[in-house]
């Protein structure tokens, strides 16, 4: 069997190195989160890089079912912090829990002109691909 994508390594060692030493811009795309069914139908986009002020719903883990606004995107640790999703330290201090973006679903997007253009670009590509498949 041949390699599908020649620009990526199939070696576990090299893949892990590439992942954990990825620059911030690459981490942004890795930290994409799926959109809810309503947003997916509206924008014709499956997933988008997560951003501060997006509203999300947790779909996996011990905090499953909780919803809130993204307070920070911690690219270095590949996690996001969500308001009201925290744990108590032994001294009583509250600490936000890090959650991986793939384990949440975006329910409300913070849309500005840059994000709008990203959504349009992805949607256009999906439509072109669908048109090509029909031929």
CSV table of C-alpha atoms in Angstrom, one decimal:
chain,number,residue,atom,x,y,z
A,1,UNK,CA,0.0,0.0,0.0
A,2,UNK,CA,1.3,3.4,-0.9
A,3,UNK,CA,1.3,6.5,1.2
A,4,UNK,CA,-1.7,8.7,0.7
A,5,UNK,CA,-0.2,12.0,1.7
A,6,UNK,CA,3.5,12.2,0.9
A,7,UNK,CA,4.0,15.4,2.9
A,8,UNK,CA,3.2,13.6,6.2
A,9,UNK,CA,5.2,11.0,8.0
A,10,UNK,CA,3.7,7.6,8.7
A,11,UNK,CA,6.3,7.1,11.4
A,12,UNK,CA,4.8,7.3,14.9
A,13,UNK,CA,8.0,9.0,16.2
A,14,UNK,CA,8.1,11.7,13.5
A,15,UNK,CA,4.3,12.3,13.6
A,16,UNK,CA,4.5,12.9,17.4
A,17,UNK,CA,7.5,15.2,17.0
A,18,UNK,CA,5.7,17.2,14.3
A,19,UNK,CA,2.5,17.4,16.4
A,20,UNK,CA,4.2,18.5,19.7
A,21,UNK,CA,6.7,20.9,18.0
A,22,UNK,CA,4.1,22.5,15.6
A,23,UNK,CA,4.2,26.3,15.3
A,24,UNK,CA,1.2,28.4,16.5
A,25,UNK,CA,-0.4,28.7,13.1
A,26,UNK,CA,-0.4,25.0,12.6
A,27,UNK,CA,-1.7,24.4,16.1
A,28,UNK,CA,-4.6,26.7,15.3
A,29,UNK,CA,-5.8,24.4,12.5
A,30,UNK,CA,-5.2,21.3,14.7
A,31,UNK,CA,-7.4,22.9,17.3
A,32,UNK,CA,-10.5,22.9,15.2
A,33,UNK,CA,-13.9,22.0,16.6
A,34,UNK,CA,-17.0,20.6,14.9
A,35,UNK,CA,-20.0,22.8,14.4
A,36,UNK,CA,-23.5,22.0,15.7
A,37,UNK,CA,-26.0,20.5,13.3
A,38,UNK,CA,-27.8,23.9,12.9
A,39,UNK,CA,-24.6,25.8,12.2
A,40,UNK,CA,-23.4,23.0,9.8
A,41,UNK,CA,-26.6,23.3,7.8
A,42,UNK,CA,-26.5,27.1,7.8
A,43,UNK,CA,-22.8,27.6,6.8
A,44,UNK,CA,-22.1,24.3,4.9
A,45,UNK,CA,-19.0,23.9,7.0
A,46,UNK,CA,-18.2,20.9,9.2
A,47,UNK,CA,-15.4,22.2,11.5
A,48,UNK,CA,-13.6,25.5,12.1
A,49,UNK,CA,-10.6,26.5,14.3
A,50,UNK,CA,-11.9,27.5,17.7
A,51,UNK,CA,-11.6,31.0,19.0
A,52,UNK,CA,-12.2,33.0,22.2
A,53,UNK,CA,-15.9,34.1,22.7
A,54,UNK,CA,-17.3,31.1,20.7
A,55,UNK,CA,-20.0,29.3,22.6
A,56,UNK,CA,-19.5,25.6,23.0
A,57,UNK,CA,-21.2,22.4,24.3
A,58,UNK,CA,-19.0,19.6,25.8
A,59,UNK,CA,-19.8,16.2,24.2
A,60,UNK,CA,-17.1,14.0,25.8
A,61,UNK,CA,-15.6,13.4,29.2
A,62,UNK,CA,-16.7,13.9,32.8
A,63,UNK,CA,-18.0,17.4,31.9
A,64,UNK,CA,-20.2,16.1,29.1
A,65,UNK,CA,-23.4,18.1,28.7
A,66,UNK,CA,-22.0,21.4,30.1
A,67,UNK,CA,-22.1,24.5,27.9
A,68,UNK,CA,-20.3,27.9,28.0
A,69,UNK,CA,-18.3,30.5,26.4
A,70,UNK,CA,-14.6,29.9,25.5
A,71,UNK,CA,-12.5,32.1,27.8
A,72,UNK,CA,-9.1,31.2,26.4
A,73,UNK,CA,-7.5,29.1,23.7
A,74,UNK,CA,-4.2,27.7,25.1
A,75,UNK,CA,-2.4,26.6,22.0
A,76,UNK,CA,0.8,25.6,23.8
A,77,UNK,CA,-1.2,22.9,25.7
A,78,UNK,CA,-3.7,22.1,22.9
A,79,UNK,CA,-6.6,23.0,25.2
A,80,UNK,CA,-9.4,25.5,25.6
A,81,UNK,CA,-10.8,26.9,28.8
A,82,UNK,CA,-14.6,27.3,29.1
A,83,UNK,CA,-16.4,29.5,31.6
A,84,UNK,CA,-17.9,27.7,34.6
A,85,UNK,CA,-15.9,24.5,33.8
A,86,UNK,CA,-13.3,24.4,36.6
A,87,UNK,CA,-12.2,22.5,39.6
A,88,UNK,CA,-11.4,23.4,43.2
A,89,UNK,CA,-7.8,23.2,44.4
A,90,UNK,CA,-7.1,22.0,48.0
A,91,UNK,CA,-6.7,25.6,49.1
A,92,UNK,CA,-10.2,26.5,47.8
A,93,UNK,CA,-9.0,28.3,44.7
A,94,UNK,CA,-10.8,27.6,41.4
A,95,UNK,CA,-8.8,26.5,38.4
A,96,UNK,CA,-10.1,26.3,34.8
A,97,UNK,CA,-10.1,22.8,33.3
A,98,UNK,CA,-8.4,22.3,29.9
A,99,UNK,CA,-10.6,20.6,27.3
A,100,UNK,CA,-9.5,19.6,23.9
A,101,UNK,CA,-11.4,21.3,21.1
A,102,UNK,CA,-12.3,18.1,19.3
A,103,UNK,CA,-14.3,17.1,22.4
A,104,UNK,CA,-16.7,20.1,22.1
A,105,UNK,CA,-19.2,21.3,19.6
A,106,UNK,CA,-19.5,25.0,18.6
A,107,UNK,CA,-23.1,26.2,19.2
A,108,UNK,CA,-22.6,29.9,18.5
A,109,UNK,CA,-19.8,31.5,16.4
A,110,UNK,CA,-18.2,34.8,17.0
A,111,UNK,CA,-18.3,36.1,13.4
A,112,UNK,CA,-16.3,39.0,12.1
A,113,UNK,CA,-15.2,39.8,8.5
A,114,UNK,CA,-12.2,37.4,8.7
A,115,UNK,CA,-14.2,34.5,10.1
A,116,UNK,CA,-17.0,35.2,7.5
A,117,UNK,CA,-14.4,34.9,4.7
A,118,UNK,CA,-13.1,31.7,6.1
A,119,UNK,CA,-16.6,30.2,6.3
A,120,UNK,CA,-17.3,31.3,2.7
A,121,UNK,CA,-14.0,29.9,1.4
A,122,UNK,CA,-14.6,26.5,3.1
A,123,UNK,CA,-18.3,26.4,1.9
A,124,UNK,CA,-17.3,27.2,-1.7
A,125,UNK,CA,-14.7,24.4,-1.7
A,126,UNK,CA,-17.2,21.9,-0.4
A,127,UNK,CA,-19.8,23.0,-3.0
A,128,UNK,CA,-17.2,22.6,-5.8
A,129,UNK,CA,-16.2,19.2,-4.6
A,130,UNK,CA,-19.8,18.1,-4.5
A,131,UNK,CA,-20.4,19.4,-8.0
A,132,UNK,CA,-17.3,17.5,-9.2
A,133,UNK,CA,-18.5,14.3,-7.6
A,134,UNK,CA,-21.9,14.5,-9.4
A,135,UNK,CA,-20.2,14.7,-12.8
